[in-house]
Short mmCIF file of C-alpha atoms in Angstrom, two decimals:
data_model
loop_
_atom_site.label_atom_id
_atom_site.label_comp_id
_atom_site.label_asym_id
_atom_site.label_seq_id
_atom_site.Cartn_x
_atom_site.Cartn_y
_atom_site.Cartn_z
CA MET A 1 13.76 -25.61 52.75
CA GLU A 2 10.94 -27.92 53.80
CA PHE A 3 12.01 -31.37 55.02
CA THR A 4 10.26 -34.17 53.11
CA LEU A 5 10.13 -37.95 53.29
CA TRP A 6 12.45 -38.04 50.28
CA ASP A 7 14.99 -36.10 52.34
CA LEU A 8 14.64 -38.76 55.03
CA LEU A 9 15.27 -41.46 52.45
CA GLN A 10 18.29 -39.58 51.12
CA ASP A 11 19.79 -39.10 54.58
CA THR A 12 19.33 -42.72 55.63
CA ALA A 13 20.67 -43.95 52.29
CA LEU A 14 23.80 -41.82 52.70
CA LEU A 15 24.25 -42.97 56.29
CA GLY A 16 23.87 -46.56 55.12
CA LEU A 17 26.47 -46.00 52.42
CA LEU A 18 28.86 -44.56 55.00
CA MET A 19 28.45 -47.64 57.20
CA ILE A 20 29.07 -49.94 54.23
CA LEU A 21 32.24 -47.99 53.40
CA GLY A 22 33.20 -48.19 57.07
CA GLN A 23 32.77 -51.96 57.05
CA PHE A 24 34.81 -52.25 53.83
CA LEU A 25 37.66 -50.28 55.39
CA ARG A 26 37.42 -52.29 58.61
CA ALA A 27 37.81 -55.49 56.57
CA LYS A 28 40.77 -54.15 54.57
CA VAL A 29 42.77 -51.73 56.74
CA LYS A 30 45.03 -53.22 59.43
CA LEU A 31 44.95 -50.05 61.54
CA PHE A 32 41.18 -50.19 61.92
CA GLN A 33 41.40 -53.91 62.69
CA SER A 34 44.01 -53.38 65.40
CA LEU A 35 41.90 -50.61 66.93
CA LEU A 36 38.75 -52.77 66.64
CA MET A 37 37.06 -49.63 65.40
CA PRO A 38 33.32 -50.04 64.72
CA ALA A 39 32.31 -49.62 61.09
CA SER A 40 29.71 -47.03 62.10
CA LEU A 41 32.45 -44.90 63.68
CA ILE A 42 34.68 -45.21 60.61
CA GLY A 43 31.72 -44.24 58.46
CA GLY A 44 31.05 -41.33 60.78
CA PHE A 45 34.56 -39.99 60.26
CA ILE A 46 34.07 -40.21 56.48
CA GLY A 47 30.75 -38.40 56.84
CA LEU A 48 32.41 -35.74 58.98
CA ALA A 49 34.99 -35.14 56.25
CA LEU A 50 32.54 -35.17 53.34
CA GLY A 51 29.47 -33.77 55.09
CA PRO A 52 28.35 -30.29 56.15
CA SER A 53 31.21 -29.83 58.64
CA GLY A 54 33.83 -30.81 56.06
CA PHE A 55 33.93 -30.51 52.28
CA ASN A 56 30.12 -30.53 52.09
CA ILE A 57 30.06 -33.06 49.26
CA LEU A 58 27.37 -35.35 50.67
CA PRO A 59 23.92 -33.74 50.29
CA PHE A 60 22.64 -34.30 53.81
CA SER A 61 19.56 -32.41 54.93
CA ASP A 62 19.71 -29.84 57.72
CA GLN A 63 18.06 -32.41 60.02
CA LEU A 64 21.13 -34.67 60.23
CA SER A 65 22.07 -33.71 63.78
CA LYS A 66 18.52 -34.38 65.02
CA TYR A 67 18.35 -38.07 64.16
CA SER A 68 20.32 -39.12 67.22
CA GLY A 69 17.63 -37.80 69.56
CA VAL A 70 15.01 -40.02 67.89
CA LEU A 71 17.25 -43.06 67.57
CA ILE A 72 18.25 -43.04 71.23
CA ALA A 73 14.55 -43.18 72.16
CA ILE A 74 14.25 -46.37 70.11
CA VAL A 75 17.37 -47.82 71.76
CA PHE A 76 16.01 -47.18 75.26
CA ALA A 77 12.53 -48.42 74.33
CA CYS A 78 14.01 -51.75 73.22
CA THR A 79 16.08 -52.21 76.39
CA PRO A 80 13.56 -54.09 78.59
CA ILE A 81 11.34 -55.65 75.91
CA GLY A 82 11.70 -59.42 75.74
CA ASP A 83 14.32 -59.48 78.51
CA ASP A 84 14.30 -62.10 81.26
CA SER A 85 14.21 -61.11 84.91
CA PHE A 86 17.23 -61.94 87.04
CA THR A 87 16.97 -64.34 89.98
CA LYS A 88 18.41 -64.33 93.50
CA GLU A 89 20.88 -66.96 92.36
CA ASP A 90 22.21 -64.55 89.75
CA LEU A 91 22.98 -61.97 92.46
CA LYS A 92 25.38 -64.18 94.40
CA GLY A 93 28.92 -62.82 94.38
CA VAL A 94 28.08 -59.89 92.13
CA GLY A 95 28.60 -57.17 94.77
CA GLY A 96 32.23 -56.45 93.93
CA PHE A 97 31.51 -56.17 90.24
CA PHE A 98 28.52 -53.95 90.97
CA TYR A 99 30.86 -51.58 92.83
CA GLN A 100 33.38 -51.68 89.98
CA ASN A 101 30.70 -50.77 87.46
CA THR A 102 28.55 -48.36 89.43
CA GLY A 103 31.41 -46.73 91.35
CA ILE A 104 33.24 -45.58 88.23
CA LEU A 105 29.94 -44.34 86.80
CA MET A 106 29.34 -42.12 89.83
CA LEU A 107 32.99 -41.09 90.11
CA GLN A 108 33.17 -39.92 86.50
CA TYR A 109 30.19 -37.64 87.07
CA ALA A 110 31.41 -36.29 90.42
CA ALA A 111 35.08 -35.92 89.47
CA GLY A 112 34.27 -34.45 86.06
CA MET A 113 32.13 -31.74 87.63
CA ALA A 114 34.76 -31.07 90.30
CA LEU A 115 37.47 -30.71 87.64
CA ALA A 116 35.38 -28.28 85.60
CA LEU A 117 34.14 -26.13 88.47
CA GLY A 118 37.34 -26.20 90.52
CA VAL A 119 40.00 -25.96 87.80
CA LEU A 120 38.87 -25.49 84.21
CA ASN A 121 36.46 -22.65 84.93
CA LYS A 122 39.38 -20.67 86.35
CA PHE A 123 40.96 -20.49 82.89
CA TRP A 124 38.03 -20.74 80.45
CA ASP A 125 34.50 -19.40 80.49
CA LEU A 126 32.69 -22.74 80.37
CA HIS A 127 29.05 -23.67 80.77
CA ASP A 128 28.19 -24.92 84.26
CA SER A 129 27.39 -28.35 82.78
CA PHE A 130 30.73 -28.80 80.99
CA GLY A 131 31.87 -31.17 83.75
CA LEU A 132 29.21 -33.69 82.69
CA VAL A 133 30.93 -34.19 79.32
CA LEU A 134 33.38 -36.75 80.75
CA ALA A 135 30.84 -39.25 82.07
CA THR A 136 28.41 -38.58 79.24
CA GLY A 137 30.93 -39.70 76.63
CA PHE A 138 33.16 -42.13 78.50
CA TYR A 139 30.73 -44.21 80.55
CA GLY A 140 27.65 -43.28 78.58
CA GLY A 141 28.87 -43.36 74.97
CA HIS A 142 27.23 -41.91 71.87
CA GLY A 143 23.76 -42.94 73.02
CA THR A 144 23.95 -40.95 76.24
CA ALA A 145 25.54 -38.04 74.37
CA ALA A 146 22.58 -38.03 71.98
CA ALA A 147 20.08 -38.21 74.83
CA LEU A 148 21.63 -35.39 76.84
CA GLY A 149 22.35 -33.40 73.70
CA ALA A 150 18.65 -33.37 72.85
CA MET A 151 17.85 -32.45 76.44
CA TYR A 152 20.37 -29.60 76.54
CA LYS A 153 19.20 -28.22 73.22
CA ASP A 154 15.87 -27.49 74.89
CA MET A 155 17.77 -25.95 77.82
CA GLY A 156 19.80 -23.51 75.72
CA TYR A 157 23.11 -25.38 75.51
CA PRO A 158 23.08 -27.01 72.03
CA GLU A 159 26.88 -27.33 72.00
CA PHE A 160 26.65 -30.15 74.53
CA LEU A 161 25.67 -32.60 71.77
CA ASP A 162 28.94 -32.04 69.91
CA LEU A 163 30.99 -32.07 73.11
CA GLY A 164 29.35 -35.28 74.29
CA ASN A 165 29.79 -37.04 70.96
CA THR A 166 33.44 -36.00 70.84
CA SER A 167 33.92 -37.39 74.34
CA ALA A 168 32.25 -40.65 73.33
CA THR A 169 34.44 -40.99 70.23
CA VAL A 170 37.67 -40.29 72.12
CA GLY A 171 36.63 -42.63 74.92
CA LEU A 172 35.79 -45.46 72.54
CA VAL A 173 39.02 -45.30 70.52
CA GLY A 174 41.22 -44.46 73.49
CA GLY A 175 39.64 -47.18 75.60
CA ILE A 176 40.70 -49.83 73.10
CA VAL A 177 44.24 -48.44 72.73
CA VAL A 178 44.84 -48.01 76.47
CA GLY A 179 43.09 -51.32 77.15
CA MET A 180 45.49 -53.19 74.87
CA ILE A 181 48.44 -51.51 76.60
CA LEU A 182 47.09 -52.69 79.96
CA ILE A 183 46.60 -56.19 78.58
CA ASN A 184 50.21 -56.38 77.38
CA TRP A 185 51.36 -55.17 80.80
CA GLY A 186 49.09 -57.61 82.61
CA THR A 187 50.26 -60.66 80.67
CA ARG A 188 53.89 -59.79 81.38
CA LYS A 189 53.06 -59.48 85.10
CA LYS A 190 51.29 -62.88 84.98
CA TYR A 191 47.99 -61.40 86.10
CA THR A 192 46.03 -63.21 83.39
CA ASN A 193 44.70 -66.70 84.07
CA PHE A 194 43.74 -67.97 80.62
CA VAL A 195 46.45 -66.65 78.26
CA ASP A 196 50.19 -66.08 78.55
CA SER A 197 50.22 -63.38 75.89
CA PRO A 198 47.52 -61.27 74.26
CA LYS A 199 45.28 -63.73 72.46
CA GLU A 200 45.04 -63.31 68.71
CA LEU A 201 41.42 -62.50 68.00
CA PRO A 202 39.54 -64.53 65.40
CA ASP A 203 39.61 -63.08 61.91
CA GLU A 204 35.87 -62.39 61.93
CA ILE A 205 36.25 -60.13 64.96
CA LYS A 206 39.22 -58.24 63.55
CA ARG A 207 37.82 -57.78 60.05
CA GLY A 208 34.15 -57.70 61.01
CA VAL A 209 32.97 -60.15 58.35
CA ILE A 210 31.83 -63.65 59.32
CA PRO A 211 32.59 -66.62 57.03
CA ARG A 212 29.68 -68.81 55.98
CA ASP A 213 30.60 -71.74 58.25
CA LYS A 214 30.47 -69.47 61.33
CA GLN A 215 27.36 -67.49 60.51
CA LYS A 216 24.44 -67.72 62.95
CA SER A 217 20.81 -66.71 62.97
CA SER A 218 20.20 -63.19 64.26
CA GLY A 219 16.86 -64.13 65.82
CA ASN A 220 13.80 -66.36 65.75
CA LEU A 221 10.73 -65.99 63.57
CA THR A 222 7.82 -65.73 65.99
CA ILE A 223 5.17 -64.62 63.50
CA SER A 224 4.28 -66.48 60.31
CA ASN A 225 5.24 -64.61 57.15
CA MET A 226 1.82 -65.57 55.81
CA SER A 227 0.39 -63.19 58.41
CA LEU A 228 3.05 -60.56 59.13
CA ASP A 229 6.80 -60.33 58.75
CA SER A 230 8.36 -61.09 62.13
CA LEU A 231 10.86 -58.23 61.88
CA VAL A 232 8.10 -55.69 61.21
CA PHE A 233 6.17 -57.07 64.19
CA HIS A 234 9.11 -56.46 66.53
CA LEU A 235 9.95 -53.11 64.95
CA SER A 236 6.35 -52.01 65.47
CA ILE A 237 6.61 -52.80 69.18
CA ALA A 238 9.85 -50.81 69.49
CA LEU A 239 8.55 -47.81 67.56
CA PHE A 240 5.30 -47.74 69.52
CA ALA A 241 7.17 -47.75 72.85
CA ALA A 242 9.42 -44.92 71.65
CA TYR A 243 6.36 -43.01 70.45
CA LEU A 244 4.69 -43.41 73.85
CA GLY A 245 7.79 -41.85 75.39
CA ARG A 246 7.48 -38.86 73.08
CA VAL A 247 3.76 -38.44 73.82
CA ALA A 248 4.35 -38.68 77.58
CA SER A 249 7.18 -36.14 77.44
CA ASN A 250 5.05 -33.62 75.53
CA PHE A 251 2.08 -34.18 77.84
CA ILE A 252 4.10 -33.63 81.02
CA GLN A 253 5.69 -30.46 79.68
CA SER A 254 2.29 -29.11 78.60
CA LYS A 255 1.02 -29.55 82.16
CA ILE A 256 4.16 -28.50 84.06
CA ASP A 257 6.06 -25.78 82.19
CA TRP A 258 9.28 -26.01 84.21
CA LEU A 259 9.53 -29.81 84.07
CA SER A 260 11.07 -31.30 80.93
CA ILE A 261 11.58 -35.07 81.13
CA PRO A 262 13.71 -36.36 78.23
CA VAL A 263 11.96 -38.58 75.71
CA PHE A 264 14.52 -41.37 76.12
CA VAL A 265 13.70 -41.71 79.84
CA LEU A 266 9.99 -42.04 79.18
CA ALA A 267 10.67 -44.34 76.22
CA LEU A 268 12.48 -46.63 78.65
CA ALA A 269 9.50 -46.44 81.01
CA ALA A 270 7.19 -47.22 78.09
CA GLY A 271 9.39 -50.20 77.24
CA TYR A 272 8.87 -51.55 80.74
CA LEU A 273 5.12 -51.02 80.42
CA VAL A 274 5.10 -52.90 77.14
CA GLN A 275 7.13 -55.71 78.69
CA GLY A 276 4.70 -55.82 81.61
CA PHE A 277 1.79 -56.08 79.20
CA ILE A 278 3.55 -58.89 77.35
CA LYS A 279 3.96 -60.82 80.60
CA ILE A 280 0.40 -60.18 81.76
CA THR A 281 -0.99 -61.44 78.47
CA ASN A 282 1.39 -64.41 78.55
CA THR A 283 2.74 -63.68 75.07
CA GLN A 284 6.48 -63.74 75.89
CA GLU A 285 7.08 -66.58 73.44
CA TYR A 286 6.13 -64.34 70.52
CA VAL A 287 8.59 -61.56 71.39
CA ASP A 288 12.13 -62.57 70.49
CA ARG A 289 14.79 -60.88 72.60
CA ALA A 290 17.49 -61.36 69.95
CA THR A 291 15.39 -59.52 67.36
CA MET A 292 14.79 -56.63 69.76
CA GLN A 293 18.55 -56.46 70.31
CA ARG A 294 19.11 -56.30 66.55
CA ILE A 295 16.71 -53.37 66.31
CA SER A 296 18.47 -51.66 69.20
CA GLY A 297 21.89 -52.39 67.69
CA SER A 298 20.85 -51.10 64.26
CA SER A 299 19.52 -47.91 65.85
CA THR A 300 22.78 -47.48 67.75
CA ASP A 301 24.87 -47.86 64.59
CA LEU A 302 22.73 -45.28 62.80
CA LEU A 303 23.01 -43.04 65.85
CA VAL A 304 26.82 -43.22 65.87
CA VAL A 305 27.30 -42.57 62.16
CA SER A 306 24.83 -39.67 62.14
CA ALA A 307 26.20 -38.15 65.35
CA VAL A 308 29.83 -38.19 64.22
CA SER A 309 28.96 -37.03 60.69
CA SER A 310 27.14 -34.00 62.09
CA LEU A 311 29.78 -32.92 64.63
CA ASN A 312 30.29 -29.16 64.72
CA LEU A 313 34.06 -28.78 64.43
CA GLY A 314 33.81 -25.13 65.42
CA VAL A 315 32.43 -26.09 68.84
CA ILE A 316 35.20 -28.66 69.30
CA LYS A 317 37.91 -26.20 68.25
CA SER A 318 36.72 -23.51 70.65
CA ASN A 319 36.73 -26.02 73.53
CA LEU A 320 39.80 -28.02 72.49
CA ALA A 321 42.03 -27.20 75.47
CA PRO A 322 39.52 -27.96 78.27
CA LEU A 323 38.34 -31.03 76.35
CA THR A 324 41.89 -32.36 76.08
CA ILE A 325 42.50 -31.89 79.79
CA THR A 326 39.17 -33.55 80.58
CA PHE A 327 39.96 -36.57 78.40
CA ILE A 328 43.44 -37.06 79.86
CA PHE A 329 41.95 -36.78 83.34
CA GLY A 330 39.30 -39.34 82.41
CA PHE A 331 41.78 -41.93 81.15
CA VAL A 332 43.97 -41.50 84.24
CA LEU A 333 40.90 -41.86 86.46
CA ASN A 334 39.81 -45.07 84.72
CA ILE A 335 43.31 -46.58 84.81
CA LEU A 336 43.63 -45.89 88.54
CA TRP A 337 40.18 -47.36 89.11
CA PHE A 338 41.24 -50.49 87.26
CA LEU A 339 44.43 -50.81 89.34
CA TRP A 340 43.07 -49.82 92.74
CA VAL A 341 39.47 -51.04 92.67
CA SER A 342 39.08 -53.79 90.07
CA LYS A 343 42.15 -55.53 91.47
CA TYR A 344 40.67 -55.75 94.96
CA SER A 345 36.98 -56.32 94.26
CA SER A 346 36.89 -59.69 92.47
CA SER A 347 37.28 -63.03 94.21
CA LYS A 348 38.73 -64.54 91.04
CA ASN A 349 39.93 -63.52 87.57
CA TRP A 350 40.29 -59.89 88.62
CA PHE A 351 42.23 -58.87 85.53
CA GLU A 352 39.84 -60.42 83.03
CA ARG A 353 36.80 -58.95 84.77
CA GLY A 354 38.48 -55.63 85.44
CA ILE A 355 39.58 -55.09 81.84
CA LEU A 356 35.99 -55.67 80.74
CA ASN A 357 34.80 -52.97 83.13
CA PHE A 358 37.64 -50.69 81.98
CA GLY A 359 36.50 -50.95 78.38
CA ARG A 360 32.89 -50.50 79.37
CA SER A 361 33.69 -47.32 81.34
CA ASN A 362 35.53 -45.82 78.35
CA GLY A 363 32.80 -46.23 75.80
CA VAL A 364 30.38 -49.10 75.40
CA VAL A 365 29.89 -52.63 76.68
CA ALA A 366 31.12 -53.96 73.33
CA THR A 367 34.54 -52.37 73.93
CA GLY A 368 34.83 -54.15 77.27
CA VAL A 369 33.69 -57.44 75.76
CA LEU A 370 36.35 -57.23 73.04
CA LEU A 371 39.11 -56.49 75.55
CA ASN A 372 37.87 -59.33 77.74
CA ARG A 373 37.88 -61.65 74.74
CA VAL A 374 41.62 -60.99 74.24
CA VAL A 375 42.49 -62.35 77.71
CA ASP A 376 39.53 -64.69 78.20
CA PRO A 377 38.82 -66.21 74.78
CA ASP A 378 36.52 -68.92 76.16
CA GLN A 379 34.53 -66.58 78.43
CA LYS A 380 35.38 -68.41 81.65
CA SER A 381 35.58 -65.37 83.93
CA ARG A 382 31.80 -64.63 83.95
CA GLY A 383 32.57 -61.00 83.27
CA LEU A 384 30.03 -60.72 80.48
CA GLU A 385 27.18 -62.20 82.52
CA ASP A 386 27.92 -60.00 85.53
CA THR A 387 28.25 -56.90 83.36
CA GLY A 388 24.78 -57.46 81.98
CA LEU A 389 23.41 -57.99 85.48
CA THR A 390 25.12 -54.95 87.04
CA ASP A 391 24.06 -52.75 84.14
CA LEU A 392 20.50 -53.79 84.89
CA LEU A 393 20.89 -53.17 88.62
CA ASN A 394 22.48 -49.75 88.28
CA ARG A 395 20.23 -48.54 85.47
CA PRO A 396 18.11 -46.38 87.84
CA ILE A 397 21.30 -44.72 89.10
CA ALA A 398 22.58 -44.15 85.57
CA ILE A 399 19.27 -42.66 84.44
CA ALA A 400 19.12 -40.41 87.51
CA LEU A 401 22.65 -39.14 86.83
CA GLN A 402 21.74 -38.41 83.23
CA VAL A 403 18.53 -36.52 84.03
CA LEU A 404 18.79 -34.82 87.43
CA PRO A 405 22.18 -33.02 87.33
CA PRO A 406 21.34 -31.06 84.14
CA LEU A 407 18.01 -30.07 85.66
CA PHE A 408 19.50 -28.77 88.92
CA ILE A 409 22.54 -27.18 87.27
CA SER A 410 20.21 -25.18 85.03
CA PHE A 411 18.95 -23.31 88.11
CA GLY A 412 22.33 -21.52 88.20
CA GLY A 413 23.83 -19.83 91.24
CA LYS A 414 25.20 -22.33 93.75
CA TYR A 415 23.26 -25.24 92.26
CA PRO A 416 26.16 -26.56 90.13
CA LEU A 417 28.27 -26.76 93.29
CA TYR A 418 25.47 -28.35 95.31
CA THR A 419 24.87 -30.87 92.53
CA THR A 420 28.55 -31.79 92.51
CA LEU A 421 28.61 -32.23 96.28
CA VAL A 422 25.53 -34.46 96.18
CA MET A 423 27.17 -36.64 93.52
CA TRP A 424 30.30 -36.94 95.65
CA ALA A 425 28.14 -37.83 98.66
CA GLY A 426 26.46 -40.59 96.65
CA PHE A 427 29.81 -41.98 95.58
CA ILE A 428 31.12 -41.92 99.16
CA VAL A 429 28.00 -43.70 100.45
CA LEU A 430 28.39 -46.43 97.82
CA THR A 431 32.08 -46.79 98.68
CA VAL A 432 31.33 -47.13 102.40
CA ILE A 433 28.77 -49.83 101.60
CA ALA A 434 31.34 -51.61 99.44
CA LEU A 435 33.88 -51.50 102.27
CA VAL A 436 31.43 -52.66 104.95
CA LEU A 437 30.15 -55.54 102.81
CA LYS A 438 33.71 -56.30 101.68
CA TRP A 439 32.87 -55.90 98.04
CA TRP A 440 36.09 -53.89 97.90
CA THR A 441 39.05 -54.78 100.11
CA PRO A 442 41.78 -52.16 99.37
CA GLY A 443 45.27 -53.66 99.34
CA LYS A 444 43.99 -57.17 100.00
CA MET A 445 43.44 -59.60 97.16
CA GLN A 446 40.22 -61.58 97.33
CA GLY A 447 40.11 -65.35 96.97
CA ASN A 448 43.46 -67.02 96.35
CA GLN A 449 44.76 -64.45 93.89
CA HIS A 450 48.26 -62.99 94.05
CA LYS A 451 49.26 -59.35 93.67
#
């Protein structure tokens, strides 16, 4: 059946309804509050049960699984627009945290591929790229899963989208659960500096609804409503940057048949071009960063609810055993990284900063921020600031790991092995740099901290 604009309206209305139901349940159900589960994820589970993969009650169109590929382009396009550049002063003392953040990113890719090629493929007939599922979901989250899922669909491995989204969902929920266990352990061991027991989170964080006296503006009006609505102005910028990414991707593939650059990568590049144009024309004051973040955040929520609602349970079922092993391996890897690296790579507040990175490496930055908030309610550890900075610094590495391994693995033969070895080599080089520069001092606490 032909897809129409009314189908688009119907799909987005249903996704919106699912998110509203998710928020209602988050506000009312203690379990969801204790898990700090995003409303979009709760709504996604409802959509999975009532949608095409479940009881098929909700009349979604057959395009539901494709929305995530478009939405992730918008998310990446928004990333640089309206953002401030960092200064040399910002970089002081950030080396250890850069290694915490970037090291686990590279290790998840390298170790995940090694596990799949060296162990899992001995028992199951898996795609050569199965090993990328761990890092795609855990460090990357639903956004990266959507991006790589769209890429792999064009490369003949459409199941990767469902595997990646499953990994992201498990990583997000498991990261919070395991993170809270680590926090309870850390407070008993007196590792925390700002609380003696897990801090009770404010009601608005647990329930997700903000009382009137604590509500804040979500952004600044930079365009007069008498001329143009400010939100539409910012949305137009974001959509145009995402569109440029799509045009560039199609153009490159039309000229070079074997080269397929994902739209989200070129949307990010377009976002930087737009930001450069804004600076050149000296119009920064009219582009509100907070509004761009709201557009990005809204796109991410829609991405999550649509991705989870459209999961193919058959794909998950047929890969359940290797997925389970991969997820257990991932959690163990992240816990050991927290204990062996985070502990010895911060000059102060190692636990508070490390638990933020732990949450971030299991799902999204928001997970890490929430865990950090439990042990650092007044944000004194500078974990949030340094996370934003290191995410900016390692973005080229993250993008390269998302784009290049699938491309080389697709060549077949020995290329999956060579790709894995190159990723391990990159991780080892970064680790040597961290040791030489004393970003990481194994077995030796930095500053005046005790073990």
